[in-house]
Every structure is written in C-alpha cells, then in structure tokens.
mmCIF file of C-alpha atoms in Angstrom:
data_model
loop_
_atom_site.group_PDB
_atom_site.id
_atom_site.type_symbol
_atom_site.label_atom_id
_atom_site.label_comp_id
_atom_site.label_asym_id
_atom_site.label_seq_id
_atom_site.Cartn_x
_atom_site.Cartn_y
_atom_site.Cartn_z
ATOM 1 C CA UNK A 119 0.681 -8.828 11.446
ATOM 2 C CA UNK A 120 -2.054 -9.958 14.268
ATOM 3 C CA UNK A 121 -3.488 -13.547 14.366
ATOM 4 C CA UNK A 122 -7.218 -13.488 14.005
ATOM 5 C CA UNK A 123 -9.759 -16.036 14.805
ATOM 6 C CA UNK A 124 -11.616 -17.112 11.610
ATOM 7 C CA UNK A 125 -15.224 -17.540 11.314
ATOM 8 C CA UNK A 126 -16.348 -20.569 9.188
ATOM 9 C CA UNK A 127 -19.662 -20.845 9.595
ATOM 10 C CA UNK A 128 -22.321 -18.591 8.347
ATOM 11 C CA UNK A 129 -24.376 -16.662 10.937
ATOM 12 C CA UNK A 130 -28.015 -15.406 10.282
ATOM 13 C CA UNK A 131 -30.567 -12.259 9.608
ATOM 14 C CA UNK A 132 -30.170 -9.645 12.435
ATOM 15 C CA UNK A 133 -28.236 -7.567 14.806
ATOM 16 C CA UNK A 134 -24.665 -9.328 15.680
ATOM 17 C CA UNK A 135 -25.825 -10.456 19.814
ATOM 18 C CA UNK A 136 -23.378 -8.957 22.768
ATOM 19 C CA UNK A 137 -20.137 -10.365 22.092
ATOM 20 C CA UNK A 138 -20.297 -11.731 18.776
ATOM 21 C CA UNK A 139 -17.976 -10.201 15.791
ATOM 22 C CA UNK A 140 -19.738 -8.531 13.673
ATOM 23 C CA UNK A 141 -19.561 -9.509 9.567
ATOM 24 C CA UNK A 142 -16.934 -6.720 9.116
ATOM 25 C CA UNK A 143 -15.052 -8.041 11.583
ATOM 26 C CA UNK A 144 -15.247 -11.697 10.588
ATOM 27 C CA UNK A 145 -14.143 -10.121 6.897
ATOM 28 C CA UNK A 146 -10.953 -8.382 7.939
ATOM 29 C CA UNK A 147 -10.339 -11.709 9.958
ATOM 30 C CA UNK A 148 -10.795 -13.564 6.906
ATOM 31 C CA UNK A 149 -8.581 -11.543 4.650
ATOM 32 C CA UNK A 150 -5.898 -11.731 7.179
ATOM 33 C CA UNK A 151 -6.138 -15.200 6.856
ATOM 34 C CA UNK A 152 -6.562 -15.497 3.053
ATOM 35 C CA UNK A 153 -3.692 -13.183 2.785
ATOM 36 C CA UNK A 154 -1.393 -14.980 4.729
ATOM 37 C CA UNK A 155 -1.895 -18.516 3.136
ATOM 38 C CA UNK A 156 -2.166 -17.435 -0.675
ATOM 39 C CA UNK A 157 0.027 -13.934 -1.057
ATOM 40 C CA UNK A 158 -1.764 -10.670 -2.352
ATOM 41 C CA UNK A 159 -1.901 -12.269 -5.656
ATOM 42 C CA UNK A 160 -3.706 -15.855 -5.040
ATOM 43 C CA UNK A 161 -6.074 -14.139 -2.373
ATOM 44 C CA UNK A 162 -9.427 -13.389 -3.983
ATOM 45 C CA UNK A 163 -12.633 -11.442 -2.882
ATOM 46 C CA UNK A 164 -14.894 -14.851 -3.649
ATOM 47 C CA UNK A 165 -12.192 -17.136 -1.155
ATOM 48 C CA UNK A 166 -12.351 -13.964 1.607
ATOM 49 C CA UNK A 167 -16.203 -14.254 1.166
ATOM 50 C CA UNK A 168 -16.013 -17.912 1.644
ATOM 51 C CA UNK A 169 -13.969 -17.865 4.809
ATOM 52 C CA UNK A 170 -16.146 -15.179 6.532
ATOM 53 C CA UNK A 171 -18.833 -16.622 5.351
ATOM 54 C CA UNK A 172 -20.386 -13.963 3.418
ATOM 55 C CA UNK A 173 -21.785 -13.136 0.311
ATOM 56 C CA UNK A 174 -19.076 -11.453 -1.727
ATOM 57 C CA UNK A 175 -21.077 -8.174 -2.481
ATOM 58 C CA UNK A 176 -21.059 -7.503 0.963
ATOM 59 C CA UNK A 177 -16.829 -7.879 1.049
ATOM 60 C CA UNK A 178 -17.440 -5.540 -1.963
ATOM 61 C CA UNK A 179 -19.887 -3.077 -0.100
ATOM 62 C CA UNK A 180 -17.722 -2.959 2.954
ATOM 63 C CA UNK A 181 -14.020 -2.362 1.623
ATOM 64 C CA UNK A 182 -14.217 -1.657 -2.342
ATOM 65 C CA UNK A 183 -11.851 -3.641 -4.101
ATOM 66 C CA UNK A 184 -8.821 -6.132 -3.088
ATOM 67 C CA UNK A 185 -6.989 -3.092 -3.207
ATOM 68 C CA UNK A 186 -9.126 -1.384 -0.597
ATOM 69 C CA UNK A 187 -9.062 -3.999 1.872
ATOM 70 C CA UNK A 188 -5.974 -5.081 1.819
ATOM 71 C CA UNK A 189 -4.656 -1.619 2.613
ATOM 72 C CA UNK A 190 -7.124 -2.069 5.663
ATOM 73 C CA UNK A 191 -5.898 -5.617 7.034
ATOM 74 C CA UNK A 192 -2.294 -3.856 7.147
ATOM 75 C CA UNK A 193 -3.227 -0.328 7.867
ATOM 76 C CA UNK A 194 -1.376 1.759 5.178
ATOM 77 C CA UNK A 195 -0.843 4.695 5.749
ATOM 78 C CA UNK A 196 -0.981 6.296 2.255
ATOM 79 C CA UNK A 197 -2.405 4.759 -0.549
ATOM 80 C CA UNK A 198 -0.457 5.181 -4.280
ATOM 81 C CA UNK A 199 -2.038 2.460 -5.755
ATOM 82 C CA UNK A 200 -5.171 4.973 -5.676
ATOM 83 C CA UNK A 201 -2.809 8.427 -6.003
ATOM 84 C CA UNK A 202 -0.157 7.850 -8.640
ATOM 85 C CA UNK A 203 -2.735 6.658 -11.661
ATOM 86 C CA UNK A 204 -4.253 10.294 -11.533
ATOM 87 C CA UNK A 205 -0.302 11.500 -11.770
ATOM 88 C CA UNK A 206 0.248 9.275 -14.817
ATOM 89 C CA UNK A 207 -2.391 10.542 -16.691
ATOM 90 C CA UNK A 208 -0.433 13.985 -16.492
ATOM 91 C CA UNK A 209 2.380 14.990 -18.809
ATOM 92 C CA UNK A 210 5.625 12.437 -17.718
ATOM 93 C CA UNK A 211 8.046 15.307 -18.288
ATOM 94 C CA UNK A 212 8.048 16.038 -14.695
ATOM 95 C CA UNK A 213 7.104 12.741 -13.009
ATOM 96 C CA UNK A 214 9.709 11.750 -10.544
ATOM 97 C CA UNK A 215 9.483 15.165 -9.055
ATOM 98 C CA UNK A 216 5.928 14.878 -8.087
ATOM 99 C CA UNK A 217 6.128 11.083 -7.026
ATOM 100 C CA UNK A 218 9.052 12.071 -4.365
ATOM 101 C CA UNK A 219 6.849 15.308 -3.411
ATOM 102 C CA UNK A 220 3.647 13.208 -3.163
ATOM 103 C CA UNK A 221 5.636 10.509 -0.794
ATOM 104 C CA UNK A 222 7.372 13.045 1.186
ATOM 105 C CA UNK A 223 4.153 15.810 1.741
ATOM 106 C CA UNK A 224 2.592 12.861 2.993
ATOM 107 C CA UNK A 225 4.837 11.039 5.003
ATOM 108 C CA UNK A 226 5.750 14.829 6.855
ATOM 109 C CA UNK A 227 2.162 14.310 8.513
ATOM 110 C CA UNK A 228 2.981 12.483 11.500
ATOM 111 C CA UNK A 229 0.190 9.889 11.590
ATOM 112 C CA UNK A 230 1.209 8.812 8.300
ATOM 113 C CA UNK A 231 4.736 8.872 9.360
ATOM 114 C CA UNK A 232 4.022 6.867 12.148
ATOM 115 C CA UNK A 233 2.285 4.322 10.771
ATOM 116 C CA UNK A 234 4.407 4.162 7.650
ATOM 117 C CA UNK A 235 7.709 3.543 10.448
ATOM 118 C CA UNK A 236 5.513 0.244 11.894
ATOM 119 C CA UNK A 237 5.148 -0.916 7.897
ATOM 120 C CA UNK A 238 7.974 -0.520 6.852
ATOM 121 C CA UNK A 239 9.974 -2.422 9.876
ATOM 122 C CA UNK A 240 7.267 -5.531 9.323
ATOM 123 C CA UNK A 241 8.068 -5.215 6.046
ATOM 124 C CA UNK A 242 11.608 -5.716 6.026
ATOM 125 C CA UNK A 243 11.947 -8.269 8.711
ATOM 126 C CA UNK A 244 8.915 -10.166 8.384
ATOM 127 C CA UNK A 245 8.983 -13.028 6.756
ATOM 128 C CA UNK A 246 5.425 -13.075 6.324
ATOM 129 C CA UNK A 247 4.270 -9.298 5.520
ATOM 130 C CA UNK A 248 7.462 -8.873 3.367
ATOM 131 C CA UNK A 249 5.853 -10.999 -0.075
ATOM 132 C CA UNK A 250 2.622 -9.779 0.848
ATOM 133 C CA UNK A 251 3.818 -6.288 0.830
ATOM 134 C CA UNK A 252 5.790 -6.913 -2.692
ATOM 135 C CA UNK A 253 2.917 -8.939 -4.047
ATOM 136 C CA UNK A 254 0.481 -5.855 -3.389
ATOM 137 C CA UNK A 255 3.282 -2.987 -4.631
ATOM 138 C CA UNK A 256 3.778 -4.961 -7.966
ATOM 139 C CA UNK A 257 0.274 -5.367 -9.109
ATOM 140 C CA UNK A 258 -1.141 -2.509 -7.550
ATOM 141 C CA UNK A 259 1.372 -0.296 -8.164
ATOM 142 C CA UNK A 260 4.256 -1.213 -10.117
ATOM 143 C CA UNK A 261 2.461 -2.538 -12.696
ATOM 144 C CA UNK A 262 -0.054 1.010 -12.898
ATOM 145 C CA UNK A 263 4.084 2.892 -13.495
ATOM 146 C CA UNK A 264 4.826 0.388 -15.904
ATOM 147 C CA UNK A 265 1.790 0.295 -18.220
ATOM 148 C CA UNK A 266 2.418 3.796 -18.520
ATOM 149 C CA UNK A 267 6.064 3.681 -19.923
ATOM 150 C CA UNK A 268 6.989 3.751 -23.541
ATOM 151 C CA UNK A 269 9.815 1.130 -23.370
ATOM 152 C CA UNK A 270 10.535 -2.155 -23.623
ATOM 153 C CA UNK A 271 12.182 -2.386 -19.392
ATOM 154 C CA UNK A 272 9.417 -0.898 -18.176
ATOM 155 C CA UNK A 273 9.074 -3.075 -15.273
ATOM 156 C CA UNK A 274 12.635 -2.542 -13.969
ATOM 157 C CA UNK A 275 12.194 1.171 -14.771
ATOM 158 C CA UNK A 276 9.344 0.939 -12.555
ATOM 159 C CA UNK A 277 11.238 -1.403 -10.161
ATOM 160 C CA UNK A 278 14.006 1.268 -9.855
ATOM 161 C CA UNK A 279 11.611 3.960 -9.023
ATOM 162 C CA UNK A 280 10.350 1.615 -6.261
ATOM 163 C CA UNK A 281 13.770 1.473 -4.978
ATOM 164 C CA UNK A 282 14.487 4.958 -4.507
ATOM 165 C CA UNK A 283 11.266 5.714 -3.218
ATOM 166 C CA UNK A 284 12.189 2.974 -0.203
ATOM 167 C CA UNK A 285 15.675 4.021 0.004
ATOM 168 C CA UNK A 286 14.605 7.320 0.928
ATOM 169 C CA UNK A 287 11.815 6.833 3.393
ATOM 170 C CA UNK A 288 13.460 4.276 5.296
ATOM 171 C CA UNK A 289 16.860 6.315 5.482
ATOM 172 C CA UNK A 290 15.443 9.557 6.469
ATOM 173 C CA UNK A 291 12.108 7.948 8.954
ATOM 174 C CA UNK A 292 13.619 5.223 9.864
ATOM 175 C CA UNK A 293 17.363 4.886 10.599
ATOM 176 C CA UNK A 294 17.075 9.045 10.506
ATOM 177 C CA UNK A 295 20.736 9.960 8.798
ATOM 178 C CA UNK A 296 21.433 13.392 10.064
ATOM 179 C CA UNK A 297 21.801 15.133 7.394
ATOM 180 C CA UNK A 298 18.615 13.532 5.668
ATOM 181 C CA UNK A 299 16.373 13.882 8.262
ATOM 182 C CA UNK A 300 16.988 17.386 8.807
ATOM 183 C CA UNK A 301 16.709 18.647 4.768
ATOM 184 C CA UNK A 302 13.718 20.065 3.439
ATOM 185 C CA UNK A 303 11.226 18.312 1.472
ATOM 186 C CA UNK A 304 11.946 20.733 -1.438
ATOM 187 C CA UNK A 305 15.575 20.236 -1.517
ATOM 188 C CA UNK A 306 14.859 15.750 -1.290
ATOM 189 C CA UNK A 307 12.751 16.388 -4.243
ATOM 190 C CA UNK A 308 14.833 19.037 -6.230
ATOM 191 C CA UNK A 309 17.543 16.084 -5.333
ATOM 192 C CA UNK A 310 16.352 13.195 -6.174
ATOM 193 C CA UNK A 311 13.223 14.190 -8.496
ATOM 194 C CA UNK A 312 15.902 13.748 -10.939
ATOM 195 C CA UNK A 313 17.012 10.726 -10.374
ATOM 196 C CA UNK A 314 13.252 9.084 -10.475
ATOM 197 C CA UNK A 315 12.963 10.875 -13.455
ATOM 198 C CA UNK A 316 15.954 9.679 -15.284
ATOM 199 C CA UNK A 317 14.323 5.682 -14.166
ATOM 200 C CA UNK A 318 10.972 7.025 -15.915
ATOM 201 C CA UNK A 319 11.974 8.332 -19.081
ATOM 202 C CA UNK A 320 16.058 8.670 -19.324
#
C-alpha cells in the first residue's frame, strides 16, 4: 500500500492554488493513514475527517460510506460487500452457484483480473494490508453471509465460503494450475457451486 503525506491542518474557502492537494486528495491520504494505524474496524469517517481536516459530510459526499472508500484507498476491483446482499435477498437454494459465477464473470474481465492479481499478492504477504483486508471482508462481507443463515455456525459457514472463494481465485489467477486456468467458468461453477452450497445450507 503507498505512503501518503497527511494533511493536518485545515485549509480555507476556494479553489485548491497550483500545487496544492486538493480535499479529496488530502481524504484518501487520510484514510490511508487512519487505516493503517487503527484496522478497517477502529478507522472511522469522524477520525478520517479529522486527519484531513474536513468536515465529515464532505468524506461522506465524496466516497459514500467506510465501505466506499475504503475500496478506493486499496483499489478493489469488484465490490461484494455492495453485490452479494442483493443475492441474499434471493431464494438460498441456489446460492453458492451464483456467488462462484458472480466472482468468476467478473474476475474473466481483465481489468478486474488484473487488479484483483496486485490485491491479492499484498494481501497475502503484507503484513500490513493482510488484517486490513480481513477486517474489511468480515464486517463488510462475512458478516452480510452470515446474518442471512439459519444456523447457529453461521460465521464459520460464512468463513468456509470465504475460503473457497480465495482458494479458487488465487489458484486459477494467480499461481495459474493448468488444468484450472484453462476450464470454463461454467464447469468451476457447476464444480464447486456445490461445494459453497453445501457451506451455506448443508
């Protein structure tokens, strides 16, 4: 993840001069920074405010939610903490199909693909993106899988789903096993939709 320079003091009315950040800038620098000290889970939209020296409205008016701009400091490629709620409010019967076709469809385009690669590499030997990375999957999304699951291991249902979902990207985009790389998307999910499925609901 870059270093940024931090604003900390508060900069008034106008046009940003020649040269100077401007206060979108000095937010994403800010998050990165907020981010990196306090996880995904201790960062908050009032401390990102603070440390750009904004008001936090305009954090809100420029990126959404934590969500939001925290998928912008890392540049995700894909978003399922936005996607996958609208597939849980679906029928669960055939769940795990759609989450590996969702994944794969859009991991097949090759910006997301190449993007995803860089992510996925930080996250796994970064010491720094990997807990922020976990910290936004588990509330963000995680959590959104479990809350929808009749059961009393919903988490590790969820957690298990996760897993797969890894497994597979980072064996078939990253190391590229032969025989992986080369199937079809419909065959990956008429494979292994099952197997998400039986975490969901078996």
């Amino acid at each position: 993840m870059p270093e940024y320079v931090v604003p900390s003091a508060r900069r008034g009315r106008g046009r940003p001069r020649a040269g100077e950040p401007s206060a979108r800038d000095g937010i994403v620098a800010a998050a990165v920074a907020e981010f990196a000290d306090l996880g995904y889970d201790g960062a908050t939209i009032r401390g990102i405010a603070a440390r750009a020296g904004v008001d936090p409205a305009l954090v809100h008016h420029y990126f959404g939610t934590k969500a939001d701009l925290f998928g912008h400091t890392i540049g995700a490629p894909m978003r399922p903490d936005v996607d996958i709620p609208s597939m849980l409010r679906a029928p669960l019967d055939d769940l795990g199909e759609r989450i590996v076709r969702y994944v794969l469809e859009a991991w097949e385009r090759p910006e997301v693909q190449k993007r995803g690669v860089v992510l996925l590499r930080s996250a796994i030997g970064n010491k720094l993106a990997t807990p922020l990375l976990a910290g936004f999957l588990s509330r963000e999304l995680l959590g959104r899988i479990a809350d929808a699951l009749d059961a009393p291991d919903a988490a590790l249902r969820a957690s298990l789903v996760a897993s797969q979902i890894a497994g597979l990207l980072v064996a078939r985009y990253v190391l590229k096993l032969p025989a992986l790389a080369q199937a079809s998307v419909d065959e990956l999910v008429a494979r292994v939709g099952p197997t998400v499925q039986s975490y969901l609901t078996g």
